[in-house]
XYZ file of N, CA and C in Angstrom:
744
model
N -14.275 11.401 -18.581
C -13.733 10.140 -18.081
C -14.651 9.612 -16.979
N -15.074 8.355 -17.120
C -15.949 7.746 -16.128
C -15.148 7.334 -14.893
N -15.651 7.703 -13.728
C -15.003 7.319 -12.477
C -15.816 6.227 -11.788
N -15.104 5.242 -11.265
C -15.743 4.085 -10.642
C -15.233 3.907 -9.213
N -15.971 4.364 -8.197
C -15.572 4.019 -6.834
C -15.684 2.506 -6.666
N -14.702 1.904 -6.004
C -14.619 0.448 -5.923
C -15.063 -0.071 -4.562
N -15.777 -1.183 -4.610
C -16.128 -1.916 -3.396
C -15.650 -3.348 -3.593
N -14.582 -3.707 -2.896
C -14.036 -5.064 -2.944
C -14.598 -5.840 -1.757
N -15.171 -7.006 -2.039
C -15.901 -7.751 -1.019
C -15.155 -9.036 -0.662
N -14.910 -9.197 0.626
C -14.302 -10.433 1.147
C -14.987 -10.777 2.463
N -15.487 -11.996 2.551
C -16.225 -12.419 3.746
C -17.367 -11.467 4.076
N -18.006 -10.949 3.037
C -19.147 -10.065 3.224
C -18.798 -8.651 3.634
N -17.506 -8.343 3.708
C -17.063 -7.021 4.152
C -16.439 -6.234 3.009
N -16.446 -4.925 3.150
C -15.783 -4.039 2.203
C -14.326 -3.906 2.630
N -13.408 -4.367 1.775
C -11.999 -4.417 2.149
C -11.126 -3.847 1.036
N -9.849 -3.700 1.330
C -8.839 -3.407 0.315
C -7.662 -4.345 0.553
N -7.078 -4.811 -0.541
C -5.857 -5.608 -0.473
C -4.680 -4.741 -0.911
N -3.492 -5.180 -0.595
C -2.281 -4.555 -1.121
C -1.649 -5.499 -2.123
N -1.486 -5.019 -3.365
C -0.859 -5.787 -4.437
C -1.519 -7.146 -4.622
N -2.834 -7.196 -4.352
C -3.567 -8.427 -4.572
C -3.266 -9.545 -3.601
N -2.604 -9.247 -2.496
C -2.224 -10.284 -1.543
C -3.376 -10.517 -0.558
N -3.921 -11.733 -0.570
C -5.093 -12.025 0.245
C -4.792 -12.045 1.739
N -3.543 -12.168 2.120
C -3.216 -12.141 3.540
C -3.024 -10.715 4.054
N -3.028 -9.737 3.143
C -2.821 -8.339 3.546
C -4.118 -7.572 3.305
N -5.054 -7.748 4.224
C -6.413 -7.242 4.068
C -6.697 -6.159 5.097
N -7.328 -5.088 4.645
C -7.786 -4.052 5.565
C -9.287 -3.906 5.389
N -10.024 -4.055 6.475
C -11.478 -3.973 6.434
C -11.912 -2.521 6.664
N -12.766 -2.018 5.754
C -13.235 -0.643 5.884
C -14.691 -0.554 6.319
N -15.456 -1.609 6.074
C -16.861 -1.581 6.480
C -17.430 -2.994 6.511
N -18.317 -3.221 7.480
C -19.053 -4.478 7.533
C -20.364 -4.393 6.765
N -20.631 -3.240 6.177
C -21.889 -3.023 5.460
C -21.616 -2.420 4.086
N -21.199 -3.235 3.125
C -20.876 -2.733 1.783
C -22.018 -1.978 1.110
N -23.250 -2.360 1.374
C -24.385 -1.669 0.750
C -24.448 -0.211 1.193
N -24.117 0.043 2.456
C -24.096 1.432 2.941
C -22.971 2.222 2.275
N -21.856 1.545 2.031
C -20.744 2.207 1.335
C -21.181 2.591 -0.082
N -21.861 1.671 -0.766
C -22.342 1.960 -2.122
C -23.292 3.150 -2.124
N -24.208 3.169 -1.160
C -25.144 4.291 -1.073
C -24.411 5.605 -0.815
N -23.370 5.555 -0.014
C -22.571 6.753 0.261
C -21.908 7.262 -1.011
N -21.324 6.354 -1.806
C -20.701 6.791 -3.051
C -21.734 7.400 -3.993
N -22.912 6.802 -4.037
C -23.961 7.381 -4.887
C -24.336 8.780 -4.410
N -24.457 8.962 -3.125
C -24.802 10.268 -2.567
C -23.754 11.321 -2.918
N -22.501 10.873 -3.061
C -21.425 11.796 -3.399
C -21.300 12.019 -4.911
N -22.198 11.425 -5.677
C -22.242 11.709 -7.104
C -21.832 10.580 -8.018
N -21.469 9.416 -7.466
C -21.040 8.308 -8.325
C -22.124 7.955 -9.331
N -21.733 7.789 -10.585
C -22.680 7.411 -11.628
C -22.465 5.980 -12.109
N -21.482 5.276 -11.521
C -21.213 3.872 -11.828
C -20.365 3.338 -10.669
N -20.666 2.128 -10.201
C -19.918 1.552 -9.079
C -19.286 0.229 -9.506
N -18.038 0.051 -9.110
C -17.255 -1.128 -9.458
C -17.214 -2.080 -8.269
N -17.640 -3.325 -8.489
C -17.692 -4.324 -7.435
C -16.780 -5.494 -7.768
N -16.118 -6.034 -6.750
C -15.286 -7.221 -6.923
C -15.606 -8.221 -5.820
N -15.945 -9.436 -6.228
C -16.117 -10.539 -5.286
C -14.755 -11.221 -5.148
N -13.979 -10.787 -4.169
C -12.616 -11.316 -4.005
C -12.622 -12.808 -3.692
N -13.551 -13.233 -2.858
C -13.642 -14.655 -2.544
C -13.951 -15.457 -3.801
N -14.852 -14.916 -4.619
C -15.221 -15.587 -5.858
C -14.049 -15.702 -6.808
N -13.251 -14.647 -6.891
C -12.087 -14.675 -7.780
C -11.113 -15.768 -7.376
N -11.008 -16.002 -6.086
C -10.045 -16.981 -5.585
C -10.520 -18.422 -5.771
N -11.809 -18.661 -5.518
C -12.301 -20.041 -5.557
C -12.947 -20.421 -6.879
N -13.256 -19.423 -7.736
C -13.772 -19.749 -9.061
C -15.274 -19.799 -9.185
N -15.986 -19.316 -8.175
C -17.440 -19.207 -8.280
C -17.916 -18.111 -7.335
N -19.089 -17.582 -7.614
C -19.595 -16.469 -6.820
C -19.786 -16.892 -5.364
N -19.378 -16.020 -4.444
C -19.432 -16.346 -3.024
C -20.313 -15.363 -2.250
N -20.267 -14.104 -2.625
C -20.947 -13.057 -1.855
C -22.251 -12.593 -2.506
N -23.067 -13.556 -2.943
C -24.272 -13.219 -3.695
C -25.220 -12.293 -2.937
N -25.461 -12.596 -1.669
C -26.425 -11.793 -0.916
C -25.940 -10.359 -0.721
N -24.642 -10.211 -0.511
C -24.081 -8.870 -0.365
C -24.211 -8.097 -1.674
N -23.925 -8.778 -2.776
C -24.026 -8.134 -4.089
C -25.460 -7.701 -4.360
N -26.411 -8.568 -4.063
C -27.822 -8.218 -4.255
C -28.186 -6.992 -3.413
N -27.703 -6.953 -2.174
C -28.043 -5.825 -1.290
C -27.439 -4.525 -1.801
N -26.238 -4.607 -2.376
C -25.613 -3.410 -2.931
C -26.424 -2.897 -4.117
N -26.748 -3.804 -5.024
C -27.481 -3.402 -6.233
C -28.833 -2.784 -5.877
N -29.498 -3.358 -4.874
C -30.821 -2.845 -4.497
C -30.738 -1.540 -3.710
N -29.546 -1.214 -3.220
C -29.410 -0.005 -2.389
C -29.058 1.241 -3.192
N -28.743 1.072 -4.469
C -28.361 2.222 -5.301
C -29.216 2.266 -6.573
N -29.186 3.433 -7.218
C -29.949 3.626 -8.444
C -29.032 3.814 -9.650
N -27.746 3.642 -9.453
C -26.779 3.809 -10.541
C -26.299 2.433 -10.994
N -25.768 2.327 -12.209
C -25.295 1.027 -12.694
C -24.089 0.509 -11.918
N -23.941 -0.804 -11.941
C -22.819 -1.462 -11.281
C -22.170 -2.454 -12.239
N -20.896 -2.706 -12.013
C -20.207 -3.767 -12.738
C -19.535 -4.665 -11.702
N -19.503 -5.987 -12.010
C -19.008 -6.947 -11.036
C -18.028 -7.913 -11.666
N -16.912 -8.127 -10.986
C -15.951 -9.136 -11.373
C -15.637 -10.048 -10.203
N -15.126 -11.250 -10.526
C -14.715 -12.178 -9.481
C -15.492 -13.469 -9.498
N -14.868 -14.552 -9.984
C -15.478 -15.866 -9.931
C -16.530 -16.153 -10.979
N -16.571 -15.347 -12.027
C -17.576 -15.542 -13.079
C -16.969 -16.438 -14.153
N -17.438 -17.670 -14.221
C -16.782 -18.665 -15.064
C -17.705 -19.326 -16.091
N -19.034 -19.187 -15.947
C -19.965 -19.880 -16.830
C -21.019 -18.906 -17.368
N -21.706 -19.339 -18.429
C -22.800 -18.532 -18.971
C -23.902 -18.383 -17.926
N -24.129 -19.437 -17.169
C -25.140 -19.367 -16.110
C -24.762 -18.332 -15.066
N -23.468 -18.248 -14.733
C -22.999 -17.218 -13.795
C -23.364 -15.829 -14.306
N -23.075 -15.598 -15.585
C -23.365 -14.286 -16.171
C -24.859 -13.988 -16.105
N -25.652 -14.966 -16.510
C -27.104 -14.793 -16.506
C -27.618 -14.499 -15.101
N -27.104 -15.246 -14.133
C -27.544 -15.067 -12.745
C -27.186 -13.685 -12.223
N -25.963 -13.259 -12.463
C -25.497 -11.969 -11.951
C -26.237 -10.812 -12.612
N -26.430 -10.892 -13.912
C -27.213 -9.854 -14.583
C -28.642 -9.841 -14.034
N -29.107 -11.016 -13.653
C -30.442 -11.116 -13.067
C -30.558 -10.427 -11.719
N -29.449 -10.271 -11.021
C -29.449 -9.521 -9.760
C -29.684 -8.032 -9.994
N -29.484 -7.591 -11.242
C -29.562 -6.168 -11.540
C -28.218 -5.532 -11.800
N -27.141 -6.333 -11.745
C -25.813 -5.828 -12.118
C -25.836 -5.460 -13.595
N -25.267 -4.321 -13.932
C -25.343 -3.814 -15.306
C -24.438 -4.583 -16.249
N -23.224 -4.885 -15.829
C -22.312 -5.648 -16.677
C -21.348 -6.442 -15.827
N -20.878 -7.541 -16.397
C -19.965 -8.426 -15.684
C -18.557 -8.273 -16.246
N -17.585 -8.580 -15.392
C -16.180 -8.508 -15.783
C -15.611 -9.916 -15.762
N -15.119 -10.365 -16.905
C -14.515 -11.689 -17.024
C -13.008 -11.547 -16.972
N -12.359 -12.323 -16.109
C -10.911 -12.247 -15.972
C -10.218 -13.544 -16.300
N -10.119 -14.432 -15.315
C -9.458 -15.723 -15.502
C -10.020 -16.475 -16.697
N -11.327 -16.458 -16.848
C -11.971 -17.201 -17.939
C -11.515 -16.703 -19.305
N -11.253 -15.413 -19.423
C -10.811 -14.846 -20.700
C -9.447 -15.378 -21.108
N -8.620 -15.697 -20.123
C -7.288 -16.247 -20.405
C -7.379 -17.736 -20.705
N -8.123 -18.449 -19.878
C -8.176 -19.905 -19.994
C -9.057 -20.389 -21.146
N -10.069 -19.607 -21.494
C -11.020 -20.032 -22.526
C -11.513 -18.810 -23.302
N -10.670 -18.243 -24.168
C -11.040 -17.020 -24.879
C -12.328 -17.134 -25.692
N -12.594 -18.312 -26.238
C -13.813 -18.484 -27.033
C -15.059 -18.254 -26.173
N -14.949 -18.530 -24.883
C -16.064 -18.270 -23.971
C -16.466 -16.795 -24.019
N -15.474 -15.922 -24.091
C -15.755 -14.486 -24.148
C -16.528 -14.142 -25.417
N -16.096 -14.693 -26.529
C -16.786 -14.474 -27.807
C -18.248 -14.904 -27.709
N -18.474 -16.069 -27.113
C -19.835 -16.573 -26.971
C -20.645 -15.722 -26.002
N -19.987 -15.212 -24.957
C -20.678 -14.357 -23.997
C -21.155 -13.067 -24.657
N -20.308 -12.494 -25.506
C -20.697 -11.285 -26.237
C -21.878 -11.585 -27.157
N -21.810 -12.728 -27.826
C -22.901 -13.110 -28.727
C -24.203 -13.326 -27.958
N -24.105 -13.896 -26.754
C -25.304 -14.210 -25.965
C -25.900 -13.013 -25.248
N -25.043 -12.140 -24.723
C -25.530 -11.071 -23.850
C -25.317 -9.668 -24.404
N -24.447 -9.532 -25.424
C -24.168 -8.223 -25.990
C -22.903 -7.607 -25.424
N -22.200 -6.854 -26.255
C -20.920 -6.268 -25.842
C -21.068 -5.279 -24.691
N -22.238 -4.676 -24.550
C -22.434 -3.707 -23.474
C -22.538 -4.360 -22.103
N -22.709 -5.688 -22.085
C -22.856 -6.397 -20.813
C -21.574 -7.102 -20.369
N -20.572 -7.141 -21.248
C -19.374 -7.920 -20.960
C -18.127 -7.036 -21.015
N -17.403 -7.001 -19.926
C -16.113 -6.322 -19.842
C -15.059 -7.391 -19.544
N -13.878 -7.244 -20.092
C -12.797 -8.163 -19.742
C -11.836 -7.458 -18.788
N -11.574 -8.120 -17.680
C -10.618 -7.596 -16.716
C -9.245 -8.183 -16.978
N -8.295 -7.322 -17.272
C -6.921 -7.749 -17.531
C -6.069 -7.278 -16.360
N -5.633 -8.224 -15.567
C -4.836 -7.935 -14.378
C -3.411 -8.400 -14.644
N -2.445 -7.526 -14.464
C -1.080 -7.869 -14.884
C -0.022 -7.511 -13.847
N 1.014 -8.341 -13.828
C 2.247 -8.047 -13.098
C 3.342 -7.883 -14.142
N 3.967 -6.723 -14.159
C 5.040 -6.448 -15.124
C 4.602 -6.753 -16.555
N 3.357 -6.429 -16.854
C 2.847 -6.583 -18.216
C 2.314 -7.961 -18.549
N 2.486 -8.946 -17.650
C 2.030 -10.314 -17.896
C 0.738 -10.569 -17.122
N -0.198 -11.234 -17.769
C -1.534 -11.410 -17.216
C -1.534 -12.388 -16.036
N -2.198 -11.975 -14.955
C -2.365 -12.833 -13.778
C -3.798 -13.351 -13.727
N -3.976 -14.550 -13.158
C -5.293 -15.174 -13.103
C -5.544 -15.758 -11.714
N -6.780 -16.268 -11.527
C -7.183 -16.949 -10.295
C -6.918 -16.095 -9.062
N -7.600 -14.946 -9.048
C -7.449 -14.067 -7.897
C -6.057 -13.504 -7.759
N -5.343 -13.384 -8.904
C -3.985 -12.823 -8.981
C -2.950 -13.760 -8.383
N -3.343 -14.994 -8.082
C -2.429 -15.930 -7.447
C -1.425 -16.513 -8.439
N -1.787 -16.566 -9.730
C -0.919 -17.155 -10.743
C -0.668 -16.161 -11.871
N 0.546 -16.177 -12.402
C 0.886 -15.315 -13.542
C 1.029 -16.194 -14.776
N 0.312 -15.816 -15.847
C 0.342 -16.595 -17.082
C 1.518 -16.172 -17.954
N 1.640 -16.796 -19.111
C 2.696 -16.440 -20.072
C 2.166 -15.491 -21.146
N 1.005 -14.916 -20.909
C 0.337 -14.073 -21.903
C 0.556 -12.596 -21.592
N 0.987 -11.845 -22.610
C 1.179 -10.403 -22.426
C -0.166 -9.687 -22.477
N -0.332 -8.685 -21.635
C -1.605 -7.986 -21.516
C -2.076 -7.399 -22.843
N -1.180 -6.804 -23.603
C -1.569 -6.194 -24.884
C -2.126 -7.251 -25.829
N -1.473 -8.410 -25.879
C -1.927 -9.468 -26.779
C -3.314 -9.984 -26.387
N -3.552 -10.103 -25.080
C -4.870 -10.535 -24.630
C -5.934 -9.512 -25.021
N -5.640 -8.245 -24.847
C -6.603 -7.207 -25.196
C -6.938 -7.233 -26.685
N -5.932 -7.415 -27.509
C -6.170 -7.458 -28.955
C -7.034 -8.655 -29.329
N -6.807 -9.782 -28.682
C -7.641 -10.957 -28.920
C -9.074 -10.700 -28.495
N -9.247 -10.062 -27.363
C -10.593 -9.759 -26.884
C -11.313 -8.795 -27.834
N -10.574 -7.867 -28.403
C -11.165 -6.936 -29.363
C -11.700 -7.694 -30.574
N -10.956 -8.691 -31.028
C -11.415 -9.526 -32.145
C -12.746 -10.195 -31.822
N -12.942 -10.500 -30.552
C -14.142 -11.222 -30.142
C -15.300 -10.297 -29.761
N -15.147 -9.009 -30.011
C -16.250 -8.079 -29.814
C -16.231 -7.278 -28.526
N -15.209 -7.488 -27.697
C -15.114 -6.726 -26.448
C -14.730 -5.279 -26.759
N -15.427 -4.349 -26.110
C -15.153 -2.924 -26.309
C -14.415 -2.296 -25.130
N -14.593 -2.889 -23.939
C -14.079 -2.271 -22.717
C -13.175 -3.236 -21.951
N -12.023 -2.729 -21.550
C -11.059 -3.483 -20.754
C -10.854 -2.773 -19.417
N -10.977 -3.521 -18.321
C -10.596 -2.998 -17.000
C -9.181 -3.487 -16.730
N -8.212 -2.580 -16.819
C -6.805 -2.959 -16.699
C -6.267 -2.616 -15.319
N -5.835 -3.647 -14.604
C -5.283 -3.460 -13.272
C -3.800 -3.788 -13.252
N -3.001 -2.852 -12.784
C -1.595 -3.129 -12.523
C -1.505 -3.589 -11.067
N -1.298 -4.883 -10.874
C -1.372 -5.475 -9.543
C -0.354 -4.867 -8.580
N 0.826 -4.590 -9.064
C 1.872 -4.069 -8.186
C 1.554 -2.656 -7.684
N 0.627 -1.969 -8.376
C 0.231 -0.634 -7.928
C -1.022 -0.675 -7.053
N -1.747 -1.792 -7.110
C -3.049 -1.856 -6.456
C -2.912 -1.713 -4.941
N -3.672 -0.759 -4.399
C -3.676 -0.537 -2.957
C -2.436 0.126 -2.411
N -1.546 0.582 -3.298
C -0.268 1.135 -2.838
C -0.237 2.664 -2.850
N -1.221 3.287 -3.494
C -1.305 4.751 -3.545
C -0.046 5.378 -4.132
N 0.512 4.722 -5.148
C 1.742 5.214 -5.776
C 1.514 5.740 -7.185
N 0.270 5.909 -7.564
C -0.034 6.360 -8.907
C -0.201 5.182 -9.859
N -1.001 5.348 -10.912
C -1.212 4.259 -11.870
C 0.026 4.014 -12.731
N 0.097 2.846 -13.334
C 1.179 2.545 -14.267
C 0.815 3.177 -15.605
N 1.250 4.409 -15.804
C 0.862 5.158 -16.992
C 1.405 4.520 -18.272
N 2.622 4.011 -18.209
C 3.251 3.450 -19.402
C 2.452 2.286 -19.963
N 2.147 1.291 -19.129
C 1.417 0.117 -19.599
C -0.025 0.447 -19.950
N -0.652 1.302 -19.130
C -2.050 1.645 -19.383
C -2.199 2.393 -20.699
N -1.346 3.357 -20.933
C -1.411 4.128 -22.183
C -1.050 3.245 -23.381
N -0.093 2.334 -23.193
C 0.276 1.435 -24.281
C -0.928 0.602 -24.723
N -1.638 0.050 -23.771
C -2.817 -0.754 -24.109
C -3.870 0.098 -24.806
N -4.101 1.298 -24.306
C -5.078 2.194 -24.916
C -4.678 2.562 -26.342
N -3.428 2.933 -26.524
C -2.967 3.381 -27.846
C -2.936 2.242 -28.856
N -2.451 1.067 -28.433
C -2.303 -0.055 -29.362
C -3.652 -0.638 -29.757
N -4.570 -0.740 -28.797
C -5.845 -1.403 -29.071
C -6.949 -0.466 -29.529
N -6.900 0.796 -29.095
C -7.984 1.717 -29.418
C -9.267 1.407 -28.672
N -9.166 0.580 -27.623
C -10.345 0.188 -26.853
C -10.608 1.173 -25.719
N -11.774 1.045 -25.106
C -12.087 1.824 -23.918
C -11.386 1.165 -22.733
N -10.410 1.839 -22.178
C -9.631 1.283 -21.077
C -10.047 1.937 -19.765
N -10.349 1.097 -18.785
C -10.606 1.561 -17.424
C -9.364 1.235 -16.606
N -8.707 2.254 -16.105
C -7.466 2.058 -15.355
C -7.765 1.745 -13.896
N -7.022 0.779 -13.356
C -7.194 0.402 -11.958
C -5.836 0.118 -11.337
N -5.692 0.525 -10.077
C -4.455 0.254 -9.369
C -3.586 1.476 -9.197
N -3.516 1.995 -7.975
C -2.581 3.066 -7.661
C -3.113 4.477 -7.691
N -4.347 4.693 -8.167
C -4.876 6.058 -8.227
C -4.943 6.635 -6.811
N -4.259 7.757 -6.617
C -4.155 8.305 -5.263
C -4.492 9.785 -5.158
N -4.691 10.463 -6.291
C -4.860 11.917 -6.230
C -5.556 12.442 -7.482
N -5.940 13.703 -7.420
C -6.512 14.364 -8.590
C -5.481 14.437 -9.715
N -4.216 14.568 -9.350
C -3.156 14.619 -10.355
C -3.091 13.310 -11.134
N -3.244 12.180 -10.439
C -3.258 10.887 -11.123
C -4.405 10.823 -12.126
N -5.570 11.295 -11.709
C -6.727 11.280 -12.604
C -6.499 12.193 -13.806
N -5.867 13.320 -13.555
C -5.574 14.247 -14.650
C -4.630 13.611 -15.671
N -3.631 12.894 -15.195
C -2.693 12.217 -16.103
C -3.407 11.171 -16.946
N -4.297 10.412 -16.321
C -5.057 9.411 -17.058
C -5.968 10.072 -18.095
N -6.609 11.149 -17.675
C -7.528 11.851 -18.573
C -6.803 12.336 -19.826
N -5.686 13.003 -19.655
C -4.976 13.559 -20.809
C -4.214 12.493 -21.600
N -4.114 11.280 -21.048
C -3.541 10.162 -21.805
C -4.601 9.471 -22.660
N -5.845 9.930 -22.537
C -6.917 9.355 -23.344
C -7.588 8.146 -22.717
N -7.335 7.905 -21.438
C -7.952 6.773 -20.750
C -9.413 7.131 -20.440
N -10.306 6.190 -20.716
C -11.740 6.497 -20.649
C -12.372 6.301 -19.279
N -11.678 5.607 -18.386
C -12.255 5.382 -17.066
C -11.184 5.120 -16.032
N -11.539 5.314 -14.767
C -10.593 5.063 -13.671
C -11.342 4.507 -12.470
N -10.828 3.411 -11.940
C -11.366 2.809 -10.727
C -10.588 3.365 -9.536
N -11.320 3.825 -8.534
C -10.689 4.448 -7.375
C -11.073 3.672 -6.134
N -10.088 3.224 -5.365
C -10.371 2.430 -4.182
C -9.816 3.039 -2.920
N -8.609 2.659 -2.572
C -8.032 3.019 -1.279
C -7.952 4.532 -1.072
N -7.710 5.280 -2.142
C -7.617 6.744 -2.016
C -8.909 7.341 -1.465
N -10.042 6.735 -1.803
C -11.319 7.209 -1.269
C -11.484 6.803 0.185
N -11.144 5.556 0.481
C -11.352 5.053 1.839
C -10.440 5.715 2.856
N -9.309 6.229 2.386
C -8.393 6.909 3.304
C -8.435 8.431 3.143
N -9.478 8.905 2.467
C -9.746 10.336 2.342
C -8.605 11.122 1.690
N -7.920 10.482 0.784
C -6.874 11.171 0.035
C -7.443 11.841 -1.215
N -8.640 11.442 -1.582
C -9.259 11.959 -2.795
C -10.749 12.127 -2.527
N -11.285 13.272 -2.884
C -12.705 13.560 -2.681
C -13.479 13.158 -3.931
N -14.388 12.195 -3.779
C -15.097 11.663 -4.942
C -15.926 12.725 -5.643
N -16.664 13.520 -4.892
C -17.518 14.539 -5.511
C -16.689 15.528 -6.315
N -15.580 15.983 -5.757
C -14.728 16.939 -6.471
C -14.171 16.320 -7.745
N -13.774 15.051 -7.668
C -13.233 14.375 -8.848
C -14.289 14.227 -9.926
N -15.498 13.851 -9.526
C -16.586 13.702 -10.495
C -16.932 15.041 -11.117
N -17.007 16.080 -10.295
C -17.335 17.412 -10.825
C -16.333 17.844 -11.886
N -15.069 17.477 -11.698
C -14.048 17.897 -12.650
C -13.962 16.969 -13.858
N -13.819 15.677 -13.612
C -13.484 14.770 -14.713
C -14.689 14.162 -15.433
N -15.854 14.131 -14.774
C -17.034 13.624 -15.464
C -17.909 14.752 -15.996
N -17.817 15.936 -15.394
C -18.746 17.005 -15.747
C -18.065 18.198 -16.398
N -17.157 18.831 -15.679
C -16.575 20.084 -16.158
C -15.844 19.901 -17.486
N -15.034 18.850 -17.596
C -14.261 18.659 -18.818
C -15.140 18.269 -19.999
N -16.270 17.647 -19.720
C -17.216 17.354 -20.791
C -17.876 18.650 -21.249
N -18.257 19.466 -20.289
C -18.970 20.707 -20.615
C -18.102 21.671 -21.411
N -16.786 21.694 -21.115
C -15.957 22.652 -21.861
C -15.344 22.029 -23.128
N -15.777 20.824 -23.442
C -15.387 20.236 -24.726
C -14.107 19.447 -24.720
N -13.436 19.324 -23.577
C -12.145 18.645 -23.564
C -12.253 17.124 -23.569
N -13.487 16.610 -23.476
C -13.655 15.162 -23.459
C -14.029 14.617 -24.840
N -13.922 15.449 -25.861
C -14.292 15.031 -27.207
C -13.095 14.412 -27.914
């Protein structure tokens, strides 16, 4: 199972929100690039980035910070937040970001996702599905649509998407464990590679996701508050279980 330490960027700082609420912000570092380098030093093989300002306003905001993060590490990165046009995708990939995450755009203009896959390849495009009570939220989680998360994922699969980053907003930043029911439902129904996000707080949470067949997990607040050791988690879930055959 791939583990993704998360760096959420707001006003150029590394922060965490609670349940996606922009007024409930905790700042963990004024130097996100140093945080990325720290995660790499602890064994991270992929880093998850979110431009929170971009997600809210609909265009990339923290470009210089993102560039500094990418240049400070040697591992791949994925970025979501405010990516709305083909030019946005091209520009961000040009920074050295490995793949982009499309969220609001996937709901508002699904054909855009199909065209993005055709233009850049399925390995470069991930769809971020953020949900409250199973219903997809958009525009920095400020609005809830009438679209069910499972239905959106199935549509994205038709358009060539292989990987979904699924966030349960009500669990995000709360350290209450992931929403296993919804996450497993999406994985089982779609057969896609699901990256779980929101609520991961312990090795036990990661173990539950692993044995549910979830292919990836984004870890945020649990790392910043030292509730979970990244190196130990990577040694177990990215290495040991692969070596003993349990990841097949």
